[in-house]
mmCIF file with all atom_site columns, C-alpha atoms in Angstrom:
data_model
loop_
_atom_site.group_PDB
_atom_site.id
_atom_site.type_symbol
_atom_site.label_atom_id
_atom_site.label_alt_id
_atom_site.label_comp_id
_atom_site.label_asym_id
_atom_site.label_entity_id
_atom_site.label_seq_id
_atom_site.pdbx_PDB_ins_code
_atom_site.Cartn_x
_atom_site.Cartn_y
_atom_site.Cartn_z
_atom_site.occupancy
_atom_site.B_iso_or_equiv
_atom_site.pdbx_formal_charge
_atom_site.auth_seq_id
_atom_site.auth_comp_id
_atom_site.auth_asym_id
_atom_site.auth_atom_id
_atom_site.pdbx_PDB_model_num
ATOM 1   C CA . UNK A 1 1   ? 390.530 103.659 155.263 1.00 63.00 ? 1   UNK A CA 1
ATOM 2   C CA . UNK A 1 2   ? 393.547 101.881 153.940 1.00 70.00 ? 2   UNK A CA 1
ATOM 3   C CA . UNK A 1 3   ? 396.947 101.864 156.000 1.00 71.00 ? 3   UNK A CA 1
ATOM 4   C CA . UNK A 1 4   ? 400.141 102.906 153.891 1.00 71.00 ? 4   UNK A CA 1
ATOM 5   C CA . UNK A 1 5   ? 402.751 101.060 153.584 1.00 70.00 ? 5   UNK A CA 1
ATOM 6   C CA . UNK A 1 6   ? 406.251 101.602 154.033 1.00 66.00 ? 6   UNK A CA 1
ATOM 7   C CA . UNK A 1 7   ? 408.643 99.599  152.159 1.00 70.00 ? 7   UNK A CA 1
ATOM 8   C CA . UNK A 1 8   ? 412.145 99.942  154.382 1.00 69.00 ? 8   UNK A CA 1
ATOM 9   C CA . UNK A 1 9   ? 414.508 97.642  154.128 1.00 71.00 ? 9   UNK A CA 1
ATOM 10  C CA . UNK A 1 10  ? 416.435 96.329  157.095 1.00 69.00 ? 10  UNK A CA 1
ATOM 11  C CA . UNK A 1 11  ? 419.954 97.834  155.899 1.00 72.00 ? 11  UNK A CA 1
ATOM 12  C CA . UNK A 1 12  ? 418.215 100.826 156.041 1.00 73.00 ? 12  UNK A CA 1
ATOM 13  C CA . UNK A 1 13  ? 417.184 100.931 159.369 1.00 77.00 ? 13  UNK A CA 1
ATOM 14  C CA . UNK A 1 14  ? 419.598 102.689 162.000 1.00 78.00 ? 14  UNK A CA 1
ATOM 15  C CA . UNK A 1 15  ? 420.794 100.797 165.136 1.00 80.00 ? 15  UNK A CA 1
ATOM 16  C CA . UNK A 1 16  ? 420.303 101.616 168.284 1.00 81.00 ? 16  UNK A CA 1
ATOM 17  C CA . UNK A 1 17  ? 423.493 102.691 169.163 1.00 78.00 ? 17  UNK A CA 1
ATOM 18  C CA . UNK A 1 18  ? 423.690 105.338 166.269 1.00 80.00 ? 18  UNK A CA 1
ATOM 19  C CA . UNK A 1 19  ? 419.829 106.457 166.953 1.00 77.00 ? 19  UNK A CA 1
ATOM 20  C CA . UNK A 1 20  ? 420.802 107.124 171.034 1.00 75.00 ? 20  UNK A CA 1
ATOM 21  C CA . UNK A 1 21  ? 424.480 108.784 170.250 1.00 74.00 ? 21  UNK A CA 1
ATOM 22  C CA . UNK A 1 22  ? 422.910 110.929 166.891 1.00 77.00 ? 22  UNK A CA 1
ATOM 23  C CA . UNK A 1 23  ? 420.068 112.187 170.070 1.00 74.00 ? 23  UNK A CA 1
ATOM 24  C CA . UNK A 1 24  ? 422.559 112.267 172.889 1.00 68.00 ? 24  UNK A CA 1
ATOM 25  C CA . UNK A 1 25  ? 425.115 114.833 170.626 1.00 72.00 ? 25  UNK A CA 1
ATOM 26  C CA . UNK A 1 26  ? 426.738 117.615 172.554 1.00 68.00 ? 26  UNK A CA 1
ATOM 27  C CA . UNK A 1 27  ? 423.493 116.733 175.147 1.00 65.00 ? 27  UNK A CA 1
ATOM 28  C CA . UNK A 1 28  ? 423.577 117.078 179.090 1.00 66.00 ? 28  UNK A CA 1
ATOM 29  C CA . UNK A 1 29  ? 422.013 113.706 179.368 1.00 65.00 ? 29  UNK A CA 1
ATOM 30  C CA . UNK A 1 30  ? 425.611 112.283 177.535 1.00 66.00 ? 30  UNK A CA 1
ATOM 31  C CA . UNK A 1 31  ? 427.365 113.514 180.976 1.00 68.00 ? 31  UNK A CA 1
ATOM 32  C CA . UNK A 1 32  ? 425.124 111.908 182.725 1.00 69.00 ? 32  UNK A CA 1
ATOM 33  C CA . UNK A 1 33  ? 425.233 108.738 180.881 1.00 72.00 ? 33  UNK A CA 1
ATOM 34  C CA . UNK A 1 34  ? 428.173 108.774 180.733 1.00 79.00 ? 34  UNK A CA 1
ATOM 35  C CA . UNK A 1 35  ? 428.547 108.607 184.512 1.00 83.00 ? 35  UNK A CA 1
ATOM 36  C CA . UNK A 1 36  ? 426.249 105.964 185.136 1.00 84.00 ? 36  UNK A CA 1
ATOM 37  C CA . UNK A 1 37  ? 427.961 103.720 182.729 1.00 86.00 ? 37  UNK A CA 1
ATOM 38  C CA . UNK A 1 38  ? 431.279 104.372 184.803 1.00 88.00 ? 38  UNK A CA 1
ATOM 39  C CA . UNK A 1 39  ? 429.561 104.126 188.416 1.00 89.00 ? 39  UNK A CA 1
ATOM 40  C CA . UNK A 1 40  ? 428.384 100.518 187.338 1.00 90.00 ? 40  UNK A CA 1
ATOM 41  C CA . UNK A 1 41  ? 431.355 99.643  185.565 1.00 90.00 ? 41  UNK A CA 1
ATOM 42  C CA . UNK A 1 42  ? 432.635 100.642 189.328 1.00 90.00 ? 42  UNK A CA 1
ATOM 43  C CA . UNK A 1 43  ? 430.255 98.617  191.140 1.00 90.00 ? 43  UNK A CA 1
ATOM 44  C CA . UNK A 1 44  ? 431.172 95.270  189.200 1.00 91.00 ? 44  UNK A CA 1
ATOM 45  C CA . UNK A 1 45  ? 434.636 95.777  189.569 1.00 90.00 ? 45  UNK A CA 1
ATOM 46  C CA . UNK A 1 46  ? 434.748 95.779  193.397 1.00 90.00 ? 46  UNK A CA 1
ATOM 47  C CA . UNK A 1 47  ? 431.879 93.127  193.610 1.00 90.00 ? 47  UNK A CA 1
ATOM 48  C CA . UNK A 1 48  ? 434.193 90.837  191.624 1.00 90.00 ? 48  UNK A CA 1
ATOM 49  C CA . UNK A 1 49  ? 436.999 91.426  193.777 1.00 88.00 ? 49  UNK A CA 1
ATOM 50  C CA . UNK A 1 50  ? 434.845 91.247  196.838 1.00 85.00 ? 50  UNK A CA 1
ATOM 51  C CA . UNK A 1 51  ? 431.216 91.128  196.929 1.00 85.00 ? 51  UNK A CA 1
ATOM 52  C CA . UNK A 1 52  ? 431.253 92.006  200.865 1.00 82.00 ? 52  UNK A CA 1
ATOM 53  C CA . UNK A 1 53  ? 432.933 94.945  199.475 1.00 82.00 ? 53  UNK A CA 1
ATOM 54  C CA . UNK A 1 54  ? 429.742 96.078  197.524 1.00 79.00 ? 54  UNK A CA 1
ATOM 55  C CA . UNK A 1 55  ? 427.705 96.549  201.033 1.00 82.00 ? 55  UNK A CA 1
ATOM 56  C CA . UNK A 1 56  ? 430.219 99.094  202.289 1.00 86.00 ? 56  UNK A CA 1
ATOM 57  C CA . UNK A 1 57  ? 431.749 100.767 199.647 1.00 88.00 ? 57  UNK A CA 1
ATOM 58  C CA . UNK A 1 58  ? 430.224 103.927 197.598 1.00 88.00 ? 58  UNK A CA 1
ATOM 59  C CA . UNK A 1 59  ? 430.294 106.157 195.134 1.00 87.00 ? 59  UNK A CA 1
ATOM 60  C CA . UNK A 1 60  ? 429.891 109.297 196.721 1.00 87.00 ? 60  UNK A CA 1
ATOM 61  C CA . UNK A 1 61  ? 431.387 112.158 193.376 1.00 87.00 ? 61  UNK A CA 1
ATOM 62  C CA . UNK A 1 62  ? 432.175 111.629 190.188 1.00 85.00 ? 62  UNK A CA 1
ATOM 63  C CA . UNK A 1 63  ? 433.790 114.154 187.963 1.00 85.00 ? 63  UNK A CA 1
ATOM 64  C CA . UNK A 1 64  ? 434.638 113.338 184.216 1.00 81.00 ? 64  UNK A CA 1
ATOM 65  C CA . UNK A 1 65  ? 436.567 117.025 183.754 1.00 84.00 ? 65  UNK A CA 1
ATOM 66  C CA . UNK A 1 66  ? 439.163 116.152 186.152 1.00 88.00 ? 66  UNK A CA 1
ATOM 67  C CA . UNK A 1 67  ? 438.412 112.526 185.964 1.00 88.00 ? 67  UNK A CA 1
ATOM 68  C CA . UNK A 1 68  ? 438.509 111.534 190.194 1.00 91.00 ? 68  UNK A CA 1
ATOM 69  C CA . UNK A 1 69  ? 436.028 109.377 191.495 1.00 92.00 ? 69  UNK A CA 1
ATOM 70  C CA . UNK A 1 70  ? 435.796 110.031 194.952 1.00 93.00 ? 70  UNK A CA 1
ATOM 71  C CA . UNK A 1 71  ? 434.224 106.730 197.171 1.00 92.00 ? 71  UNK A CA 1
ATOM 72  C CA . UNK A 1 72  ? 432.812 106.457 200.468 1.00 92.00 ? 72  UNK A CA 1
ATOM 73  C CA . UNK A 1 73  ? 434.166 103.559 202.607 1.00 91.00 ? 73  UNK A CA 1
ATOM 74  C CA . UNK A 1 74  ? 431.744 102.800 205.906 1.00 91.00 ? 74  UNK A CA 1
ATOM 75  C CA . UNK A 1 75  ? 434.759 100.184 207.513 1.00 88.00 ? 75  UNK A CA 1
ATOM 76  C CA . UNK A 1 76  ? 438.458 101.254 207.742 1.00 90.00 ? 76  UNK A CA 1
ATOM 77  C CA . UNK A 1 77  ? 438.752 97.290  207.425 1.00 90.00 ? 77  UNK A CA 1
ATOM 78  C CA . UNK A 1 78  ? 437.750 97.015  203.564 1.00 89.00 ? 78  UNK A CA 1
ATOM 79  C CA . UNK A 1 79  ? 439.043 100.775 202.928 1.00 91.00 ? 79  UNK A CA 1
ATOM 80  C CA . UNK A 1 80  ? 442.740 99.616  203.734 1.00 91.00 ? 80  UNK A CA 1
ATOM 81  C CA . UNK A 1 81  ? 441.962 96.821  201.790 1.00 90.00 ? 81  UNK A CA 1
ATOM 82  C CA . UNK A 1 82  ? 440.150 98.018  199.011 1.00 89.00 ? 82  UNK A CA 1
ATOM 83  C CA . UNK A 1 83  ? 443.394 100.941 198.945 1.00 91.00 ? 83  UNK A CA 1
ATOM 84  C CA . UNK A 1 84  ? 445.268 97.837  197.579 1.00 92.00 ? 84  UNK A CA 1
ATOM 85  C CA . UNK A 1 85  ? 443.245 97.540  194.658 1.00 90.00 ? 85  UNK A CA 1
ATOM 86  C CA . UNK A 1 86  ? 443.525 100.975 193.836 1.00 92.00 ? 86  UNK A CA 1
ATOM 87  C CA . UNK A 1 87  ? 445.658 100.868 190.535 1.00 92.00 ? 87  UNK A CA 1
ATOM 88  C CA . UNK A 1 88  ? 443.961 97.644  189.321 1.00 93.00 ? 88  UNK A CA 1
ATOM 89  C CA . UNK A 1 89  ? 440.280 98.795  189.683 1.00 91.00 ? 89  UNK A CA 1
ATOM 90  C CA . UNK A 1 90  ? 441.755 102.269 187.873 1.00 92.00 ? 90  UNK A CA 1
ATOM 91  C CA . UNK A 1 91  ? 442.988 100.393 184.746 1.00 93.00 ? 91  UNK A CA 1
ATOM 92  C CA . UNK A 1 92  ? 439.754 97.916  185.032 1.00 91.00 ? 92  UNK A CA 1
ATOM 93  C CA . UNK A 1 93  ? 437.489 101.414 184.626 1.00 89.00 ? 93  UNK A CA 1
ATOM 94  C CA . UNK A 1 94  ? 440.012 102.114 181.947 1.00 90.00 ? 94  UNK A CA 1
ATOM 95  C CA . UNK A 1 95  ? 439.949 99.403  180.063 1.00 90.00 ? 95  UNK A CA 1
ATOM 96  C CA . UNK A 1 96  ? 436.269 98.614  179.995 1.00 87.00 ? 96  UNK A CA 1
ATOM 97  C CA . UNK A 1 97  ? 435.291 102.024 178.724 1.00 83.00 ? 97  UNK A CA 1
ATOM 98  C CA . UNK A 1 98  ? 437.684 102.378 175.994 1.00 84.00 ? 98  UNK A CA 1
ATOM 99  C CA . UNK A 1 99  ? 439.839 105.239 176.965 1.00 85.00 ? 99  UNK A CA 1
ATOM 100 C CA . UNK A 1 100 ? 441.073 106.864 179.701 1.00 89.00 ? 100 UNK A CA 1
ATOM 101 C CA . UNK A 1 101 ? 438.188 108.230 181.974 1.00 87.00 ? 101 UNK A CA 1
ATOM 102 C CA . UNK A 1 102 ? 439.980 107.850 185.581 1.00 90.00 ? 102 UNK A CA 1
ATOM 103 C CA . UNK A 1 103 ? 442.895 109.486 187.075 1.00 92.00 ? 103 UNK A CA 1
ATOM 104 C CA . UNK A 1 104 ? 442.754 108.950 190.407 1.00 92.00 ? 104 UNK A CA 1
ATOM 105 C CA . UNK A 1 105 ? 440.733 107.369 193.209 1.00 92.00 ? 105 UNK A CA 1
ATOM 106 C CA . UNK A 1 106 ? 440.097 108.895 196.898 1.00 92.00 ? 106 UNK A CA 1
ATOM 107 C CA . UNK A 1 107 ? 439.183 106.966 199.681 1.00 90.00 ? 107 UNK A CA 1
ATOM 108 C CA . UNK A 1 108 ? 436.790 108.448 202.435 1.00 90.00 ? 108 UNK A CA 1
#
């Protein structure tokens, strides 16, 4: 039995990117992608301003509709600290994902 063969060329062959947001359209899964993408954007923000900071400090909500992240801090130490950075790790978030996504953080 003889195998067909398909003659596509290259240009003709979606990338990734279009494949996963064409599937991902008006999909639950986007949310949740969409959160994961910020929570890590998160994570290397305050492990490049601290990495002790990583250890103690996390994510605890997320909510795109109103667009607060709400993070846990275990030591009032690094919280205090970490309040500081507030605005800058905001506009970091910001500016790595291309639009607005975060209004405000809270500290717990």
């Amino acid at each position: 039995m003889k195998r067909k063969k398909f003659s596509i060329k290259p240009s003709q062959i979606p990338d990734i990117k279009t494949v996963l947001n064409e599937t991902l359209k008006g999909s639950s899964l986007r949310l949740l992608l969409n959160k994961g993408v910020i929570i890590n954007l998160f994570n290397e923000i305050i492990n490049s301003l601290n990495p002790i900071f990583n250890s103690t400090v996390k994510v605890e909500d997320l909510n795109l509709k109103t667009k607060i992240i709400v993070v846990n801090v275990k030591n009032s130490t690094v919280k205090n600290e970490i309040f500081m950075y507030r605005s800058y790790i905001m506009n970091m978030i910001n500016e790595k994902a291309g639009k607005k996504v975060i209004n405000k953080i809270i500290f717990k």
